[in-house]
Short mmCIF file of C-alpha atoms in Angstrom, two decimals:
data_model
loop_
_atom_site.label_atom_id
_atom_site.label_comp_id
_atom_site.label_asym_id
_atom_site.label_seq_id
_atom_site.Cartn_x
_atom_site.Cartn_y
_atom_site.Cartn_z
CA MET S 1 -40.67 106.31 -141.80
CA GLN S 2 -37.32 104.98 -143.02
CA ALA S 3 -35.92 105.00 -139.47
CA SER S 4 -38.97 103.08 -138.28
CA VAL S 5 -38.48 100.40 -140.94
CA GLU S 6 -34.79 100.09 -140.05
CA GLN S 7 -35.68 99.77 -136.34
CA ARG S 8 -38.18 96.99 -137.03
CA THR S 9 -35.62 95.20 -139.22
CA ASN S 10 -33.01 95.39 -136.47
CA MET S 11 -35.51 93.96 -133.98
CA GLN S 12 -36.05 90.95 -136.26
CA THR S 13 -32.42 90.30 -137.28
CA VAL S 14 -30.49 87.71 -135.27
CA VAL S 15 -27.27 89.12 -133.78
CA TYR S 16 -25.10 86.32 -135.15
CA PRO S 17 -21.67 87.28 -133.70
CA ILE S 18 -23.09 87.30 -130.16
CA LEU S 19 -25.17 84.17 -130.74
CA ILE S 20 -22.13 82.27 -132.03
CA ALA S 21 -19.91 83.57 -129.22
CA ILE S 22 -22.35 82.61 -126.44
CA SER S 23 -22.80 79.21 -128.12
CA ILE S 24 -19.03 78.72 -128.01
CA GLY S 25 -19.14 79.70 -124.35
CA HIS S 26 -21.88 77.10 -123.84
CA LEU S 27 -19.76 74.48 -125.61
CA LEU S 28 -16.76 75.20 -123.39
CA ASN S 29 -18.88 75.24 -120.21
CA ASP S 30 -20.57 71.94 -120.98
CA ALA S 31 -17.32 70.39 -122.20
CA MET S 32 -15.95 70.93 -118.71
CA GLN S 33 -19.08 69.38 -117.24
CA ALA S 34 -18.53 66.46 -119.63
CA VAL S 35 -15.12 65.85 -118.06
CA VAL S 36 -16.88 64.43 -114.98
CA PRO S 37 -18.75 61.51 -116.65
CA ALA S 38 -15.75 61.05 -118.97
CA LEU S 39 -13.69 60.25 -115.88
CA PHE S 40 -16.18 57.67 -114.55
CA PRO S 41 -14.47 54.58 -116.04
CA ILE S 42 -11.07 55.83 -114.83
CA LEU S 43 -12.24 56.68 -111.29
CA GLU S 44 -14.26 53.45 -111.06
CA SER S 45 -11.06 51.52 -111.67
CA SER S 46 -8.46 53.64 -109.82
CA MET S 47 -10.55 54.47 -106.74
CA ARG S 48 -12.61 51.24 -106.86
CA LEU S 49 -15.91 53.13 -106.85
CA SER S 50 -19.29 51.41 -106.83
CA TYR S 51 -22.04 52.32 -109.29
CA THR S 52 -23.79 54.07 -106.41
CA GLN S 53 -20.73 56.25 -105.74
CA ILE S 54 -20.56 57.10 -109.45
CA GLY S 55 -24.22 58.04 -109.17
CA TRP S 56 -23.39 60.35 -106.25
CA ILE S 57 -20.74 62.14 -108.32
CA ALA S 58 -23.25 62.63 -111.14
CA PHE S 59 -25.83 63.72 -108.56
CA THR S 60 -23.47 66.31 -107.05
CA LEU S 61 -22.64 67.78 -110.44
CA ASN S 62 -26.20 67.88 -111.73
CA MET S 63 -27.86 69.04 -108.53
CA THR S 64 -25.33 71.84 -108.05
CA SER S 65 -25.34 72.93 -111.69
CA SER S 66 -29.10 72.50 -112.02
CA ILE S 67 -31.01 73.03 -108.79
CA LEU S 68 -29.36 76.43 -108.28
CA GLN S 69 -30.26 77.63 -111.77
CA PRO S 70 -33.82 78.83 -111.00
CA VAL S 71 -32.46 80.60 -107.90
CA VAL S 72 -29.69 82.26 -109.91
CA GLY S 73 -32.20 82.99 -112.69
CA LEU S 74 -34.66 84.64 -110.30
CA PHE S 75 -31.87 86.70 -108.74
CA SER S 76 -30.45 87.75 -112.13
CA ASP S 77 -33.95 88.67 -113.39
CA ARG S 78 -33.96 91.30 -110.64
CA TYR S 79 -30.25 92.11 -110.55
CA PRO S 80 -28.70 91.05 -113.88
CA SER S 81 -24.92 91.40 -114.10
CA PRO S 82 -22.72 90.86 -117.18
CA SER S 83 -19.84 89.94 -114.86
CA PHE S 84 -21.60 86.66 -113.99
CA LEU S 85 -20.57 85.21 -117.36
CA PRO S 86 -16.75 85.29 -117.01
CA LEU S 87 -17.03 84.57 -113.26
CA SER S 88 -18.87 81.33 -114.04
CA MET S 89 -15.86 80.11 -116.01
CA GLY S 90 -13.57 81.07 -113.13
CA ALA S 91 -15.46 78.71 -110.80
CA SER S 92 -15.18 75.88 -113.33
CA LEU S 93 -11.44 76.54 -113.66
CA LEU S 94 -10.97 75.96 -109.92
CA GLY S 95 -13.02 72.76 -110.19
CA MET S 96 -10.81 71.45 -113.00
CA ILE S 97 -7.63 71.98 -110.98
CA GLY S 98 -9.17 70.16 -108.02
CA LEU S 99 -10.46 67.28 -110.15
CA ALA S 100 -7.05 66.69 -111.76
CA PHE S 101 -5.37 66.17 -108.37
CA ALA S 102 -8.24 64.77 -106.23
CA PRO S 103 -6.79 62.03 -103.99
CA ASN S 104 -10.09 60.43 -102.99
CA PHE S 105 -13.84 60.20 -103.58
CA PHE S 106 -14.75 63.10 -101.26
CA PHE S 107 -12.25 65.48 -102.87
CA VAL S 108 -13.74 64.55 -106.24
CA LEU S 109 -17.16 65.59 -104.91
CA LEU S 110 -15.74 68.91 -103.67
CA SER S 111 -14.13 69.64 -107.05
CA VAL S 112 -17.32 68.75 -108.87
CA LEU S 113 -19.18 71.29 -106.68
CA PHE S 114 -17.12 74.13 -108.19
CA ILE S 115 -17.79 72.92 -111.73
CA GLY S 116 -21.50 72.75 -110.86
CA PHE S 117 -21.49 76.27 -109.39
CA GLY S 118 -19.91 77.62 -112.57
CA SER S 119 -22.55 75.98 -114.71
CA ALA S 120 -25.42 77.18 -112.48
CA ILE S 121 -24.24 80.77 -112.86
CA PHE S 122 -23.59 80.52 -116.61
CA HIS S 123 -26.82 78.99 -117.92
CA PRO S 124 -29.50 81.54 -116.87
CA GLU S 125 -27.33 84.45 -118.00
CA GLY S 126 -26.40 82.65 -121.22
CA SER S 127 -30.06 82.00 -122.01
CA ARG S 128 -30.87 85.66 -121.44
CA VAL S 129 -28.12 86.70 -123.86
CA VAL S 130 -29.62 84.31 -126.45
CA TYR S 131 -33.08 85.77 -125.80
CA PHE S 132 -31.75 89.26 -126.60
CA ALA S 133 -29.69 88.11 -129.61
CA ALA S 134 -32.51 85.98 -131.08
CA ARG S 135 -34.87 88.83 -131.91
CA ALA S 136 -37.87 87.16 -133.59
CA ARG S 137 -36.22 83.74 -134.24
CA ARG S 138 -36.17 82.31 -130.74
CA GLY S 139 -36.45 78.63 -131.65
CA PHE S 140 -33.59 78.88 -134.14
CA ALA S 141 -31.38 80.92 -131.81
CA GLN S 142 -31.99 78.62 -128.86
CA SER S 143 -31.09 75.64 -131.09
CA ILE S 144 -27.74 77.20 -132.00
CA TYR S 145 -27.09 77.94 -128.33
CA GLN S 146 -28.02 74.41 -127.25
CA LEU S 147 -25.94 72.98 -130.10
CA GLY S 148 -22.91 74.37 -128.30
CA GLY S 149 -23.92 72.74 -125.02
CA ASN S 150 -24.88 69.40 -126.56
CA THR S 151 -21.66 69.28 -128.56
CA GLY S 152 -19.69 69.95 -125.39
CA ASN S 153 -21.52 67.09 -123.64
CA ALA S 154 -21.01 64.83 -126.65
CA LEU S 155 -17.25 65.17 -126.31
CA ALA S 156 -17.25 63.18 -123.03
CA PRO S 157 -16.61 59.77 -124.69
CA LEU S 158 -13.80 61.27 -126.77
CA PHE S 159 -12.26 62.76 -123.63
CA THR S 160 -12.30 59.28 -122.07
CA ALA S 161 -10.77 57.54 -125.09
CA LEU S 162 -8.22 60.19 -126.12
CA ILE S 163 -7.26 61.92 -122.85
CA PHE S 164 -8.18 59.99 -119.72
CA VAL S 165 -7.35 56.45 -120.87
CA PRO S 166 -3.75 57.41 -121.79
CA PHE S 167 -3.18 60.19 -119.19
CA GLY S 168 -5.49 59.16 -116.37
CA GLN S 169 -7.13 61.54 -113.91
CA LYS S 170 -4.40 64.21 -114.29
CA GLY S 171 -5.53 64.76 -117.89
CA ALA S 172 -8.19 67.07 -116.40
CA VAL S 173 -5.52 69.75 -115.94
CA TRP S 174 -5.65 70.44 -119.71
CA PHE S 175 -9.16 71.80 -119.24
CA VAL S 176 -7.80 74.74 -117.26
CA ILE S 177 -6.88 76.13 -120.69
CA VAL S 178 -10.47 75.54 -121.84
CA ALA S 179 -11.78 77.52 -118.85
CA ALA S 180 -9.36 80.39 -119.50
CA LEU S 181 -10.46 80.55 -123.15
CA GLY S 182 -14.09 80.58 -122.01
CA MET S 183 -13.41 83.53 -119.71
CA ILE S 184 -12.00 85.54 -122.64
CA VAL S 185 -14.96 84.78 -124.93
CA LEU S 186 -17.55 85.54 -122.25
CA PHE S 187 -15.86 88.77 -121.22
CA TRP S 188 -16.34 90.00 -124.80
CA VAL S 189 -20.00 88.89 -124.79
CA SER S 190 -20.58 90.58 -121.43
CA LYS S 191 -19.76 94.02 -122.89
CA TRP S 192 -22.54 93.67 -125.52
CA TYR S 193 -24.83 92.20 -122.86
CA ALA S 194 -24.31 95.25 -120.64
CA VAL S 195 -25.62 97.53 -123.41
CA GLN S 196 -28.74 95.36 -123.85
CA LEU S 197 -29.44 95.37 -120.12
CA HIS S 198 -29.22 99.16 -120.04
CA GLN S 199 -31.84 99.39 -122.80
CA VAL S 200 -34.12 96.85 -121.10
CA ASN S 201 -33.90 98.66 -117.75
CA LYS S 202 -34.77 101.91 -119.49
CA ARG S 203 -37.91 100.37 -121.04
CA ARG S 204 -38.81 98.72 -117.74
CA LYS S 205 -38.83 102.07 -115.95
CA GLU S 206 -41.24 103.41 -118.56
CA THR S 207 -43.71 100.57 -117.86
CA MET S 208 -43.23 100.09 -114.11
CA GLY S 209 -46.96 100.24 -113.44
CA GLU S 210 -47.71 97.22 -115.63
CA LYS S 211 -47.72 93.95 -113.67
CA LYS S 212 -48.94 90.61 -114.97
CA GLN S 213 -50.29 87.85 -112.79
CA ILE S 214 -49.23 84.27 -113.47
CA SER S 215 -52.45 82.37 -114.18
CA GLN S 216 -53.29 78.87 -112.99
CA LYS S 217 -53.15 77.74 -116.63
CA ILE S 218 -49.52 78.85 -116.87
CA ILE S 219 -48.63 77.18 -113.56
CA PHE S 220 -50.24 73.92 -114.75
CA ALA S 221 -48.32 74.13 -118.06
CA LEU S 222 -45.04 74.70 -116.21
CA ILE S 223 -45.65 71.68 -113.97
CA LEU S 224 -46.32 69.49 -117.01
CA LEU S 225 -43.25 70.87 -118.74
CA VAL S 226 -41.07 70.07 -115.72
CA LEU S 227 -42.46 66.51 -115.57
CA LEU S 228 -41.70 65.98 -119.26
CA VAL S 229 -38.15 67.24 -118.87
CA PHE S 230 -37.82 65.18 -115.69
CA ALA S 231 -38.64 61.94 -117.55
CA ARG S 232 -36.35 62.92 -120.43
CA SER S 233 -33.53 63.64 -117.97
CA TRP S 234 -33.83 60.25 -116.27
CA TYR S 235 -33.57 58.50 -119.62
CA TYR S 236 -30.63 60.64 -120.68
CA ALA S 237 -28.92 59.98 -117.32
CA GLY S 238 -29.36 56.23 -117.79
CA ILE S 239 -27.73 56.28 -121.22
CA SER S 240 -24.98 58.84 -120.61
CA ASN S 241 -23.87 57.50 -117.20
CA TYR S 242 -24.41 53.75 -117.39
CA TYR S 243 -24.86 52.55 -120.97
CA GLN S 244 -21.09 52.37 -121.45
CA PHE S 245 -20.91 49.82 -118.61
CA TYR S 246 -23.86 47.92 -120.10
CA LEU S 247 -22.07 47.66 -123.45
CA MET S 248 -18.82 46.50 -121.83
CA LYS S 249 -20.56 43.84 -119.73
CA TYR S 250 -23.19 42.41 -122.08
CA TYR S 251 -21.45 42.91 -125.42
CA ASP S 252 -17.90 42.30 -124.15
CA ILE S 253 -16.31 45.37 -125.72
CA SER S 254 -13.49 47.61 -124.45
CA ILE S 255 -13.77 51.03 -122.79
CA ARG S 256 -12.62 52.73 -126.01
CA GLU S 257 -15.21 50.90 -128.12
CA ALA S 258 -18.00 51.68 -125.64
CA GLN S 259 -17.16 55.38 -125.88
CA LEU S 260 -17.84 55.31 -129.64
CA TYR S 261 -21.47 54.27 -129.09
CA LEU S 262 -21.92 56.88 -126.38
CA PHE S 263 -20.38 59.54 -128.62
CA VAL S 264 -22.79 58.65 -131.45
CA PHE S 265 -25.76 59.03 -129.08
CA MET S 266 -24.57 62.43 -127.88
CA ILE S 267 -23.51 63.85 -131.24
CA ALA S 268 -26.85 62.71 -132.69
CA GLY S 269 -28.44 64.76 -129.90
CA ALA S 270 -26.43 67.81 -130.93
CA ILE S 271 -27.57 67.39 -134.55
CA GLY S 272 -31.18 66.89 -133.45
CA THR S 273 -31.03 70.11 -131.46
CA VAL S 274 -30.07 72.09 -134.59
CA PHE S 275 -33.03 70.74 -136.56
CA GLY S 276 -35.51 70.97 -133.69
CA GLY S 277 -35.54 74.74 -133.16
CA PRO S 278 -36.43 75.76 -136.75
CA LEU S 279 -39.04 72.95 -136.89
CA ALA S 280 -40.63 74.29 -133.70
CA ASP S 281 -40.68 77.82 -135.16
CA ARG S 282 -42.54 76.45 -138.17
CA PHE S 283 -44.84 73.74 -136.78
CA GLY S 284 -45.30 74.85 -133.18
CA ARG S 285 -43.47 74.24 -129.89
CA ARG S 286 -46.09 71.87 -128.47
CA ASN S 287 -46.17 69.71 -131.61
CA LEU S 288 -42.39 69.38 -131.64
CA ILE S 289 -42.26 68.45 -127.93
CA PHE S 290 -44.89 65.75 -128.51
CA ALA S 291 -43.18 64.31 -131.61
CA SER S 292 -39.78 64.30 -129.95
CA THR S 293 -40.66 62.83 -126.55
CA LEU S 294 -43.13 60.15 -127.57
CA GLY S 295 -41.31 59.53 -130.86
CA THR S 296 -38.27 58.36 -128.91
CA ALA S 297 -40.23 55.57 -127.20
CA PRO S 298 -40.18 52.83 -129.91
CA PHE S 299 -36.40 53.05 -130.30
CA ALA S 300 -35.77 53.27 -126.55
CA LEU S 301 -37.92 50.19 -125.93
CA ILE S 302 -35.98 47.95 -128.33
CA LEU S 303 -32.47 49.26 -127.55
CA PRO S 304 -31.74 46.86 -124.61
CA TYR S 305 -32.52 43.79 -126.73
CA VAL S 306 -30.91 44.36 -130.15
CA PRO S 307 -27.68 42.70 -131.36
CA LEU S 308 -24.54 44.84 -131.29
CA HIS S 309 -24.57 45.60 -135.05
CA PHE S 310 -28.00 47.27 -134.64
CA VAL S 311 -27.02 49.38 -131.62
CA LEU S 312 -25.23 52.12 -133.56
CA PRO S 313 -28.11 53.13 -135.90
CA ILE S 314 -30.74 52.77 -133.17
CA ILE S 315 -28.83 54.82 -130.62
CA PHE S 316 -28.21 57.51 -133.25
CA VAL S 317 -31.92 57.82 -134.07
CA THR S 318 -32.79 57.76 -130.36
CA GLY S 319 -30.38 60.59 -129.56
CA PHE S 320 -31.52 62.63 -132.58
CA ILE S 321 -35.25 62.45 -131.83
CA LEU S 322 -34.89 62.85 -128.06
CA SER S 323 -32.80 66.03 -128.31
CA SER S 324 -34.73 67.68 -131.13
CA SER S 325 -37.04 69.28 -128.53
CA PHE S 326 -34.32 70.33 -126.08
CA ALA S 327 -34.21 73.98 -127.15
CA THR S 328 -38.00 74.04 -127.57
CA PHE S 329 -38.60 73.25 -123.89
CA VAL S 330 -36.61 76.35 -122.95
CA VAL S 331 -38.32 78.65 -125.47
CA TYR S 332 -41.77 77.35 -124.48
CA ALA S 333 -41.04 78.15 -120.82
CA GLN S 334 -39.66 81.59 -121.69
CA GLU S 335 -42.84 82.43 -123.61
CA LEU S 336 -44.95 81.31 -120.66
CA LEU S 337 -42.93 83.66 -118.40
CA PRO S 338 -41.75 86.51 -120.66
CA GLY S 339 -40.98 88.77 -117.71
CA ASN S 340 -38.76 86.17 -116.02
CA VAL S 341 -36.56 84.79 -118.78
CA GLY S 342 -33.73 83.82 -116.42
CA MET S 343 -36.02 81.97 -114.01
CA ALA S 344 -37.85 80.21 -116.88
CA SER S 345 -34.55 79.04 -118.37
CA GLY S 346 -33.29 77.94 -114.97
CA LEU S 347 -36.54 76.13 -114.26
CA ILE S 348 -36.24 73.95 -117.38
CA VAL S 349 -32.48 73.59 -117.88
CA GLY S 350 -31.84 73.74 -114.16
CA LEU S 351 -34.49 72.55 -111.74
CA ALA S 352 -36.05 69.89 -113.97
CA PHE S 353 -32.66 68.47 -114.94
CA GLY S 354 -31.49 68.75 -111.36
CA MET S 355 -34.42 66.68 -110.18
CA GLY S 356 -33.59 64.33 -113.01
CA ALA S 357 -30.13 64.05 -111.46
CA LEU S 358 -31.77 62.12 -108.65
CA GLY S 359 -32.12 59.51 -111.36
CA ALA S 360 -28.35 59.14 -111.59
CA VAL S 361 -28.25 57.97 -107.95
CA ALA S 362 -31.44 55.90 -108.14
CA LEU S 363 -30.38 54.25 -111.40
CA GLY S 364 -26.94 53.47 -109.98
CA LYS S 365 -28.60 51.83 -106.98
CA ILE S 366 -30.78 49.74 -109.29
CA ALA S 367 -27.67 48.62 -111.19
CA ASP S 368 -25.93 47.65 -107.93
CA VAL S 369 -28.91 45.86 -106.36
CA TYR S 370 -30.30 44.25 -109.50
CA THR S 371 -28.45 44.33 -112.85
CA LEU S 372 -27.46 46.76 -115.57
CA LYS S 373 -29.95 44.93 -117.78
CA ALA S 374 -32.81 45.74 -115.36
CA LEU S 375 -31.67 49.36 -115.31
CA MET S 376 -31.70 49.71 -119.11
CA VAL S 377 -35.09 48.02 -119.42
CA MET S 378 -36.60 50.35 -116.81
CA CYS S 379 -35.15 53.42 -118.55
CA SER S 380 -36.62 52.34 -121.88
CA PHE S 381 -40.18 53.09 -120.65
CA LEU S 382 -39.47 56.70 -119.61
CA PRO S 383 -40.12 58.34 -123.03
CA LEU S 384 -43.73 57.11 -122.80
CA PHE S 385 -44.31 60.07 -120.47
CA GLY S 386 -44.55 62.04 -123.71
CA VAL S 387 -48.32 61.49 -123.61
CA LEU S 388 -48.43 64.35 -121.06
CA THR S 389 -47.86 66.74 -123.96
CA PHE S 390 -51.57 66.40 -124.83
CA TRP S 391 -52.40 68.60 -121.83
CA LEU S 392 -49.94 71.40 -122.67
CA PRO S 393 -51.72 74.53 -123.96
CA LYS S 394 -51.28 75.36 -127.63
CA GLU S 395 -49.35 78.50 -128.49
CA THR S 396 -51.50 81.47 -129.41
#
C-alpha cells in the first residue's frame, strides 16, 4: 500500500531539475534563432537588402525550423533517440559560424538553414522531455519550457543593440559558445531521457494490441488549432520582423531605441507564457486560448495609430495577452494525440508556425509594394481569427 502511494506521488510530482534544464536548453536554442532577426538591421544596411529579401531570410529560418518539426516528431515518435538533443545544438553551432562570416545574401540563407535544422530537431524531442517531466501538471510545465524559448527570442533586440550594432555581423561568432553550452546541458538531459524512453517502450510492449483511431472530431479540432496558430504567427511575424522599421520610419527613432520597444513586446510574451499555463490548468485550455487570441485584438487594432508615448504600455499588454496561450496550444494538441506527442508538438510549434513563416515573405512584399503603415494595419486584424475558438471541443 505504501509503495503504491509513493508511486502515485512520483507520477504527479514535476521533475524540476530536468524541466529547468530543458527550459535552459530551449532558451539557448531560441536565442540562437533570435540572432537571425537581430541581424536584420545590420544586414539590411551592409548588404543593402530589400524588405522582401529580409522576408526570405525569415522564411528560410522559420520554414526549416518549423515545417520539418512534424516530420521529425513523427519519426521520433517511432524511433526516439536521446542523442537528437545534443546533435541539434551541433547543427546550430555550424550555422552560427557560417552566419558570422557570410559574405553575401545566399551564404546567409545557407547558414540560416543549419540553424533551422538544429531547431527542427530540438523542439519535438524537447517537448517530449517536458511531457515526461511534467507528470500531472502539463500546462505549468509547458509554460516553464516555453518561458525559456520566449526569453531566448526576446533577447533579439538586445543582441542588436549590444552586440551587432557595435561589432557588426561578426558578433555572431560569440554564439558558438552558446551552442557549446547548450550541447553540455542537453547531453545531461539526454541521459535522464534515455531512462524514461526505456520505461515507455516497456509499457508499450505490454499494450501492443491496443490501437486508437483518430476521429473526425479530433482532425477537425487540429485543423482549427493550426488555423489559430497560423493567424497568431502572422501577427507575431509582422511585429517581430518589421515593427522596428515602422518605429524608425514613422516615429523617427534610432535602431537602438526601436529595439527597446521590440524587447518589451517579446519579454511581455515570455511573462505571459508563465502565467498562461497555470491559468489553463485551472480554467481550461479552450477558455485560455479564446481569451488570449481574441483578447489581443483591441490592443492590436489601435497599435498602428497611437502616439509614441502610448506604444510602450500597449505593446507590453499585446505581447502579454498574445503569448499567454502559447504553451496551451501545445498541451491541447498533445492531449488530442496522446500517442503521438512528438508529432503533436511539431504540428503546433512547427508546421503551423512554419506556414506562418510564409507571412514573413508576404508581409515584406506588402511593405515593399505599399507601405509599412499598410502592413501594420493589415496585421492588426489577424487576432480577430480568435472567434474560431468557439468551434474547438471542450476538454473532458
